[in-house]
XYZ file of C-alpha atoms in Angstrom:
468
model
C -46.604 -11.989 16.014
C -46.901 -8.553 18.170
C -46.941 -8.869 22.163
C -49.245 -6.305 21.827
C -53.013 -5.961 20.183
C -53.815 -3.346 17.922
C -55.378 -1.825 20.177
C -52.306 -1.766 22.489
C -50.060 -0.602 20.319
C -52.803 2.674 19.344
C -53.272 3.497 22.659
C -48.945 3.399 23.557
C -48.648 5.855 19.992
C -51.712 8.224 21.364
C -50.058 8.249 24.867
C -46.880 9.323 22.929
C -48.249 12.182 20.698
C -50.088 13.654 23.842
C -46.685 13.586 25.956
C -44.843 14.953 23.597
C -47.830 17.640 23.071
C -47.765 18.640 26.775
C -43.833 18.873 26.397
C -42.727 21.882 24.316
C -39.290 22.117 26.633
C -37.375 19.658 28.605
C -38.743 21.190 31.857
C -42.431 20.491 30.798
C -41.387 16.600 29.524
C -40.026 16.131 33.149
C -42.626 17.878 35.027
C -45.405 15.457 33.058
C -42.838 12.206 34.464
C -42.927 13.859 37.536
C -46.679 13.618 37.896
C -47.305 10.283 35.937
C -44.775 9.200 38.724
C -46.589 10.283 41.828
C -49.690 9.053 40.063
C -48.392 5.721 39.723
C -47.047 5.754 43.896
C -43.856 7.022 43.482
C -42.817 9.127 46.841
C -40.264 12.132 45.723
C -37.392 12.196 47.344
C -34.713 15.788 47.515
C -31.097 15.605 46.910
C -30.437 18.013 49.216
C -32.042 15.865 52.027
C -30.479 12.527 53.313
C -32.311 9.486 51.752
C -30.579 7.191 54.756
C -34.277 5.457 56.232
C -36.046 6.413 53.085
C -35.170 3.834 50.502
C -36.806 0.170 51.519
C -37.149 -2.696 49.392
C -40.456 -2.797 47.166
C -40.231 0.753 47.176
C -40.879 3.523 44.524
C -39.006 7.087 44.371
C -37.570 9.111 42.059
C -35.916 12.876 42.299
C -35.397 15.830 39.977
C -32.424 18.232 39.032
C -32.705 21.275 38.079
C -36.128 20.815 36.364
C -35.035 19.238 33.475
C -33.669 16.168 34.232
C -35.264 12.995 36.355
C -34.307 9.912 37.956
C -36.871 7.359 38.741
C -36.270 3.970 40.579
C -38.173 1.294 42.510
C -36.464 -1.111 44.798
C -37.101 -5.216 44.291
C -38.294 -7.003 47.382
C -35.059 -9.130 47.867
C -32.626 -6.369 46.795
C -29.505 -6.625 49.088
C -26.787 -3.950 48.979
C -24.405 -5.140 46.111
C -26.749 -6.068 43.944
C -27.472 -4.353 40.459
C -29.297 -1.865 38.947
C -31.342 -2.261 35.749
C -31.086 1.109 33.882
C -32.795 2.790 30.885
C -31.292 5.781 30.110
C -32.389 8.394 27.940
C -32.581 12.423 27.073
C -35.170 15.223 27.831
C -33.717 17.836 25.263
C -34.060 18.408 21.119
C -33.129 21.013 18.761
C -34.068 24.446 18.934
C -33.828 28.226 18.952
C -33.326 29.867 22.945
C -34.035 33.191 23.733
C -30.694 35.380 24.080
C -30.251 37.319 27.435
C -30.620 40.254 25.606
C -33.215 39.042 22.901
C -34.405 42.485 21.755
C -34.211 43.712 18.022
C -35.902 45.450 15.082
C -36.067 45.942 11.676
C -37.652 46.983 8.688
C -40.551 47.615 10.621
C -40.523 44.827 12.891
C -40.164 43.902 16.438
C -37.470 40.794 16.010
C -36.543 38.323 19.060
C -32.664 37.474 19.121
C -31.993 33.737 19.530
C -29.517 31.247 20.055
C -28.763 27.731 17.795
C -29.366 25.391 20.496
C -27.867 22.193 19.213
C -27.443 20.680 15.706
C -30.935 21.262 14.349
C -31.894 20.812 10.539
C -32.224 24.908 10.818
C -34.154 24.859 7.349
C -37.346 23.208 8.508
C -37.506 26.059 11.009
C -38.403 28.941 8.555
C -42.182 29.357 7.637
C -43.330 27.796 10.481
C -46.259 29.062 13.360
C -43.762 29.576 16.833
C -44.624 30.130 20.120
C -41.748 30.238 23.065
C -42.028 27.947 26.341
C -40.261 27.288 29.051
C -39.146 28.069 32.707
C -39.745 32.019 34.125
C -37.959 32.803 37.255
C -40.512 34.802 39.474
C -40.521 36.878 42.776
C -42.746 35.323 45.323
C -42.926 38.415 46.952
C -41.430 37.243 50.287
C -38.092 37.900 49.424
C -37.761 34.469 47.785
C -38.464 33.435 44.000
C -40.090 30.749 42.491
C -39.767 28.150 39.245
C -42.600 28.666 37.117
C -43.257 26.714 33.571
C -44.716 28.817 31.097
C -46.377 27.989 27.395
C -47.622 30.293 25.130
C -50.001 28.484 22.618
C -50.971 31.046 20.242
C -48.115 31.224 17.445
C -46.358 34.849 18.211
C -43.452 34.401 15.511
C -42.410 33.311 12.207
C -38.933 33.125 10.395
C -40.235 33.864 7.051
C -38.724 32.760 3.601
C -37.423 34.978 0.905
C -39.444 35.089 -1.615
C -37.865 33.079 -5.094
C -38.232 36.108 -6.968
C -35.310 37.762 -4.918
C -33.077 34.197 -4.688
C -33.575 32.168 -7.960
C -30.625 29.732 -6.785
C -32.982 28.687 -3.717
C -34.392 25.680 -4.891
C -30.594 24.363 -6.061
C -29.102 25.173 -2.769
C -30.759 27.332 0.024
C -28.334 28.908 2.284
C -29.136 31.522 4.762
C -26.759 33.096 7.684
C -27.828 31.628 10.946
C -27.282 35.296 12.686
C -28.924 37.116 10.657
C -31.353 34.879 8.814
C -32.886 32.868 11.649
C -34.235 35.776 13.683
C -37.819 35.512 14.292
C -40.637 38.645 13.675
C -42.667 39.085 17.095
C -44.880 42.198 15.734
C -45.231 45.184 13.773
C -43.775 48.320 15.314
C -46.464 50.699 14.825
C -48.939 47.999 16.561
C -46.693 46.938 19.176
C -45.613 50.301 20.521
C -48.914 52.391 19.865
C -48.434 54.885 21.965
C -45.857 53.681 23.799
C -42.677 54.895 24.978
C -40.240 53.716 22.858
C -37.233 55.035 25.143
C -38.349 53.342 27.998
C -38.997 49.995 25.760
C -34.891 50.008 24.978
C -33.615 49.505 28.091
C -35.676 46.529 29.195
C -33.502 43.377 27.687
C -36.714 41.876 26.136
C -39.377 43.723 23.708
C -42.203 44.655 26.924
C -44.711 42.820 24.612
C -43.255 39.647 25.009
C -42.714 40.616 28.928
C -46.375 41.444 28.886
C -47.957 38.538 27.253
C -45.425 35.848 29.509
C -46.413 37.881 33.107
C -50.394 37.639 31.375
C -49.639 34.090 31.309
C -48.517 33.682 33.956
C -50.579 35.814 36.595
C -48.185 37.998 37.711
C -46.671 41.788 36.752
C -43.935 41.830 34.288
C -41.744 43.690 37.328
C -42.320 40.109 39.151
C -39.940 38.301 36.645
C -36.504 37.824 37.217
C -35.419 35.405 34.567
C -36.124 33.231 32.398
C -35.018 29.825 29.933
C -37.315 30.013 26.933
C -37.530 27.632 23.891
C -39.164 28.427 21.122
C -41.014 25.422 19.588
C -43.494 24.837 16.723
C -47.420 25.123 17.422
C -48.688 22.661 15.431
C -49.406 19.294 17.668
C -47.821 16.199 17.626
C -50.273 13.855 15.138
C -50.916 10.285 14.338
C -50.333 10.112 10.175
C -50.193 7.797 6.929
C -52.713 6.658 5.464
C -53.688 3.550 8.006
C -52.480 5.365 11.067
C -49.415 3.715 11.324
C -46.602 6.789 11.602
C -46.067 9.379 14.081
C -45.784 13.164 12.825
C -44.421 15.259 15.602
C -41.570 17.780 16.781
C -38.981 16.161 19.232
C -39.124 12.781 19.072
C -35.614 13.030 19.135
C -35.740 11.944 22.316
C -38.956 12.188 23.987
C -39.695 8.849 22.216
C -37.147 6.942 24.070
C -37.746 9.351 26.830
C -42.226 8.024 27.119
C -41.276 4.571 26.519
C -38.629 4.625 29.136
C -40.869 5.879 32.126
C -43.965 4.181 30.973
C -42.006 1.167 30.428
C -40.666 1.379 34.098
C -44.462 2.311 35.205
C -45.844 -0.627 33.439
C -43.149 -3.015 34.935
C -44.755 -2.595 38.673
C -48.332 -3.299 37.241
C -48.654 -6.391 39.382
C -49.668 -6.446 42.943
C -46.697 -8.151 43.967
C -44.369 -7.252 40.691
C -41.053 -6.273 43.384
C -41.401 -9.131 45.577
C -39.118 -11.865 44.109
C -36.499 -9.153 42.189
C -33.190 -8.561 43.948
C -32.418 -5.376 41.800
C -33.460 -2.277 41.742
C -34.834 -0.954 38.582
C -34.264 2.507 37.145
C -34.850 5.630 34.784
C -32.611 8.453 33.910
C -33.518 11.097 32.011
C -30.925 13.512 31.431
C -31.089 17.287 29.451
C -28.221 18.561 27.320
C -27.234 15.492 25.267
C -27.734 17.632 22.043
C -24.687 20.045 23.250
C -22.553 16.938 24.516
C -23.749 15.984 27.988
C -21.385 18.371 29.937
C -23.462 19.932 32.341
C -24.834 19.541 36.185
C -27.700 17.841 34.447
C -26.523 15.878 31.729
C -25.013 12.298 31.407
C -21.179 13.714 31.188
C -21.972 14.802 35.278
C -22.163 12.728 38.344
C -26.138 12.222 38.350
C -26.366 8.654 37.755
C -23.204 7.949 39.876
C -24.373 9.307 42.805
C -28.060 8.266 42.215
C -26.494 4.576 42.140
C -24.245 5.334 45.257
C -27.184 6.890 47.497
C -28.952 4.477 46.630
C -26.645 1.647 47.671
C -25.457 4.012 51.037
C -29.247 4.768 52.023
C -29.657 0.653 52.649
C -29.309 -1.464 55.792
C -25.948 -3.564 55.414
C -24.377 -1.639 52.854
C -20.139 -1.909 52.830
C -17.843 -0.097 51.526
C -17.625 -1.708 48.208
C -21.532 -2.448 47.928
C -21.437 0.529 45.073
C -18.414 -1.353 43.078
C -20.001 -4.508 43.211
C -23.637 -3.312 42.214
C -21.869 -1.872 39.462
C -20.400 -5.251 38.370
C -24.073 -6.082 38.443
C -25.769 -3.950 36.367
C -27.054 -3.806 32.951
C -27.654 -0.124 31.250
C -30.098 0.738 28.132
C -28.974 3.695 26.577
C -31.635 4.511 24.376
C -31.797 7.120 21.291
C -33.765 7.112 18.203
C -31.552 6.060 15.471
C -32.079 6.729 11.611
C -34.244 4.534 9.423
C -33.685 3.800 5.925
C -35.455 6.945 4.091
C -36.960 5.456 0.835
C -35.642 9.090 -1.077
C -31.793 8.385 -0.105
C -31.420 4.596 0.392
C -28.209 4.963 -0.676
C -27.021 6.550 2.657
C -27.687 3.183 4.628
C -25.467 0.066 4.785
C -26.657 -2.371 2.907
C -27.598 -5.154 5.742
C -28.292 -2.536 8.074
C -31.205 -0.344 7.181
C -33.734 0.100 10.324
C -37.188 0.340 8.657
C -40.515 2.157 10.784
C -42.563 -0.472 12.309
C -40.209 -2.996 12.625
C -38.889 -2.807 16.177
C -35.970 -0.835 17.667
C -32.718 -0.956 16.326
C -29.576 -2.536 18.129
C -26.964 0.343 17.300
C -23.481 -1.004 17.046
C -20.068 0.813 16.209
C -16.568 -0.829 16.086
C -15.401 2.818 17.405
C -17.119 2.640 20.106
C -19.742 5.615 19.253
C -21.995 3.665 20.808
C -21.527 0.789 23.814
C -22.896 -2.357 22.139
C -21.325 -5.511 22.594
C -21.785 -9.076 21.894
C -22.322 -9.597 25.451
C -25.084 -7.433 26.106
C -26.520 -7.523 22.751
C -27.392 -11.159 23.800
C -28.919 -10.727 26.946
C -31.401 -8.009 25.158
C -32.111 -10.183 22.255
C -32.727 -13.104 24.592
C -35.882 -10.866 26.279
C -36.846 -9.489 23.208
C -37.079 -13.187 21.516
C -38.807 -14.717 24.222
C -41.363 -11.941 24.617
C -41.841 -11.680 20.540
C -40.339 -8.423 20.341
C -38.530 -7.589 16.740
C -35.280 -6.208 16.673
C -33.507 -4.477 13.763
C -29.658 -3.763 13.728
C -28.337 -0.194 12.454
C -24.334 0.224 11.366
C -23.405 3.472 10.186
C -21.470 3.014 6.715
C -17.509 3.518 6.332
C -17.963 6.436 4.539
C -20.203 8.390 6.718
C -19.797 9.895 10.052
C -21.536 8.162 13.089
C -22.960 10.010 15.560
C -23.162 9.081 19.715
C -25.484 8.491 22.749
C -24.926 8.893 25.984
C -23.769 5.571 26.340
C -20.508 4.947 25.735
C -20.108 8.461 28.289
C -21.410 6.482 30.750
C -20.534 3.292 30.464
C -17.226 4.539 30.582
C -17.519 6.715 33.458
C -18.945 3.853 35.548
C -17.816 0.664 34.013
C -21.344 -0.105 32.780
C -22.503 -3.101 30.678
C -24.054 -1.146 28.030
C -26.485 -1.429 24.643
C -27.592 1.412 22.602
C -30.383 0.937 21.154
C -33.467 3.447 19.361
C -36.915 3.654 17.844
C -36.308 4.180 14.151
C -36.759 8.216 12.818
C -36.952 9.733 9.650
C -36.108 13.623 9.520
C -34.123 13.207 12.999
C -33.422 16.539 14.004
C -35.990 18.252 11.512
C -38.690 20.661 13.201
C -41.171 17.803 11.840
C -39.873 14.305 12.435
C -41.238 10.848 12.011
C -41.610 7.731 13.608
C -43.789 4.332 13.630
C -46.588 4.469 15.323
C -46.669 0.275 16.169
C -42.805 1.315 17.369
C -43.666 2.347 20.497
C -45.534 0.403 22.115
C -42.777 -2.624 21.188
C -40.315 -0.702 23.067
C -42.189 -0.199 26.203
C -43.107 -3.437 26.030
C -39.528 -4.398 26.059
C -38.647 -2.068 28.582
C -41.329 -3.409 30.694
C -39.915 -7.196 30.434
C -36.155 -6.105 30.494
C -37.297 -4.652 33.908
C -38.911 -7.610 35.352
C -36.981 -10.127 33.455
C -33.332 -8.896 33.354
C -32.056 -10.153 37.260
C -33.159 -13.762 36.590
C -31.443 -13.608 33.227
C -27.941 -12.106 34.467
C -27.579 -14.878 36.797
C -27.188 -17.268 33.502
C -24.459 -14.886 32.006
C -20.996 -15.865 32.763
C -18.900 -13.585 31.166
C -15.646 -11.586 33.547
């Protein structure tokens, strides 16, 4: 039987398709956690300014870097320096094409946008599709300073159109395109575009003045205001609830803003109670990091210092903290590294293992490799399946097969890094990495749920494990 009504589990899936909505880029997924956070009490705290007096037990902060990836934490009421951390860990980015520096082009009559293969997209899905561009615009403030700004354009300015079958018979046996060449987007028609305009002038800005017009229009500002800027393109059509009874997800993304909703709503949902902190001794946390698609190695991302020094601040910035207190919280903590994984597609069955095939609406999977692609072990496999049991949350197991590749999280990076006890677990996708992907709907709202308990549950259980 579900933890959750129907009704629950509706509401966690329309919660989902609205985030991820309100999230074409990585900097607008954190910047809707960043308010959710301050709606739910959470006091923002800057790296760049001591936290030493700031953190106190039954406390609630969290902190950004550089826009696009968020820690959130709250402190239990009888948390002592030394003691643990329980973590959920996730990622802010997904697939897609970036603007180039230099992203102006043209052809055939068209004004093209140059872009850049950001990750390891399904690049097909991406042609014949409505696009827009989002993301973060650099902007003089007109003080001699400049200013972040987020930017989304809604109307769909660009397509990557097909070639037609009449000029590629072999396209239905096997469609192959250049990604240089083939995945450049139309913006406009010349003629329209420039009407009148000075076309000399339009080749030396680095951007088609169009585009520069319709992002400063957006914005409020004069296109001589921006500096910069990081822009996405992503597809307009929204995120939907599907199938037939409601019961899928439709939605760009969800590789990982999935794990990435049900870990902060999870966390928010934890500290529901008037008096949820008071008897927990650990402090319970979210990390949301960007650029797991390219492999983590940035200021940002999981292969950096982030959580390290998150964990170490947070240890330093309370009263009767030692010089080991980071070491032995360390000892003490439990990480979720969570990532949707693949489920069972009922086209290509054949690519699953055959007592290990995730299916949608059955509960996350517990993703295990003996290569250690991802951090699983029998040890903390049983402390999650012990909360999930008791709480009547279903869990599935996914194992890659011997004869296919296996892919990674960012936990075994960290729980490497950091000596971790580590699971990997995920929401089961269909299409992962597709411009359209799919997930169950009930899904969702069984892994905040579980979030939510491993949270308030997971101090009083690690007491009872006795494993060195």
């Amino acid at each position: 039987m579900s933890p959750l009504s129907k009704a629950q589990l509706c509401h966690q899936a329309e919660q989902l398709v609205d985030f991820i909505n309100k999230s074409p880029t990585p900097f607008h997924a954190i910047d809707v956690c960043r308010n959710w956070l301050r709606g739910a009490n959470f006091t923002e705290l800057k790296e760049k300014q001591s936290w030493c007096g700031a953190i106190k037990p039954n406390g609630r902060y969290f902190f950004t870097r550089n826009g696009s990836s968020i820690v959130a934490f709250a402190v239990g009421g009888k948390f002592r320096p030394g003691n643990g951390t329980s973590i959920v860990a996730a990622h802010s980015d997904s697939p897609c094409l970036k603007l180039k520096p230099v992203s102006r082009k043209s052809g055939a009559g068209f004004l093209q946008v140059g872009v850049q293969l950001y990750g390891g997209g399904l690049w097909h899905t991406w042609f014949d599709r409505d696009l827009s561009v989002a993301g973060r615009v650099m902007v003089n403030d007109g003080a001699g300073g400049y200013t972040s700004r987020l930017v989304q354009i809604e109307e769909p300015i660009m397509r990557i159109p097909s070639l037609a079958i009449h000029m590629d018979r072999s396209a239905n046996e096997a469609f192959k395109f250049n990604k240089e060449v083939h995945l450049t987007p139309i913006l406009a028609t010349i003629d329209k575009a420039l009407n009148g305009a000075d076309k000399d002038d339009a080749k030396k800005l680095p951007h088609h003045p169009v585009l520069l017009e319709r992002i400063a229009k957006q914005l409020g500002v004069s296109v001589g205001d921006i500096s910069d800027f990081e822009l996405c393109l992503y597809d307009t059509q929204k995120a939907t609830i599907g199938g037939l009874l409601n019961e899928l997800v439709y939605a760009a993304r969800l590789d990982n803003l999935n794990s990435s909703y049900c870990a902060i709503e999870g966390l928010i949902n934890s500290l529901s109670g008037e008096h949820a902190l008071e008897d927990d001794s650990h402090v319970r946390l979210v990390a949301l990091f960007d650029n797991e698609e390219v492999g983590s190695t940035s200021a940002y991302g999981a292969n950096s210092a982030l959580l390290e020094s998150s964990l170490r601040r947070i240890q330093a910035s309370c009263d009767g903290a030692s010089m080991a207190s980071f070491e032995e919280a360390v000892a003490n903590s439990y990480m979720i590294s969570s990532d949707v994984t693949h489920a069972v597609h009922p086209n290509y069955g054949e690519k699953h293992e055959e007592n290990h095939r995730p299916e949608l609406q059955k509960g996350p999977a517990i993703k295990t490799n003996a290569n250690q692609r991802y951090a699983t072990t029998s040890v903390t496999s049983t402390i999650l399946k012990d909360i999930a049991q008791r709480n009547g949350i279903p869990l599935q197991e996914f194992v890659v097969r011997n004869d296919c590749p296996c892919g990674s999280t960012i936990g075994p990076m960290l729980s490497a890094q950091l000596g971790l006890r580590t699971i990997d677990i995920g929401n089961p996708l269909l299409a992962m990495h597709s411009i359209r992907e799919v997930c169950g709907a009930d899904d969702v709202g069984l892994m905040v749920k579980l979030f939510e308990h491993f949270f308030a549950e997971f101090a009083a259980l690690d007491a009872k494990i006795n494993v060195d």
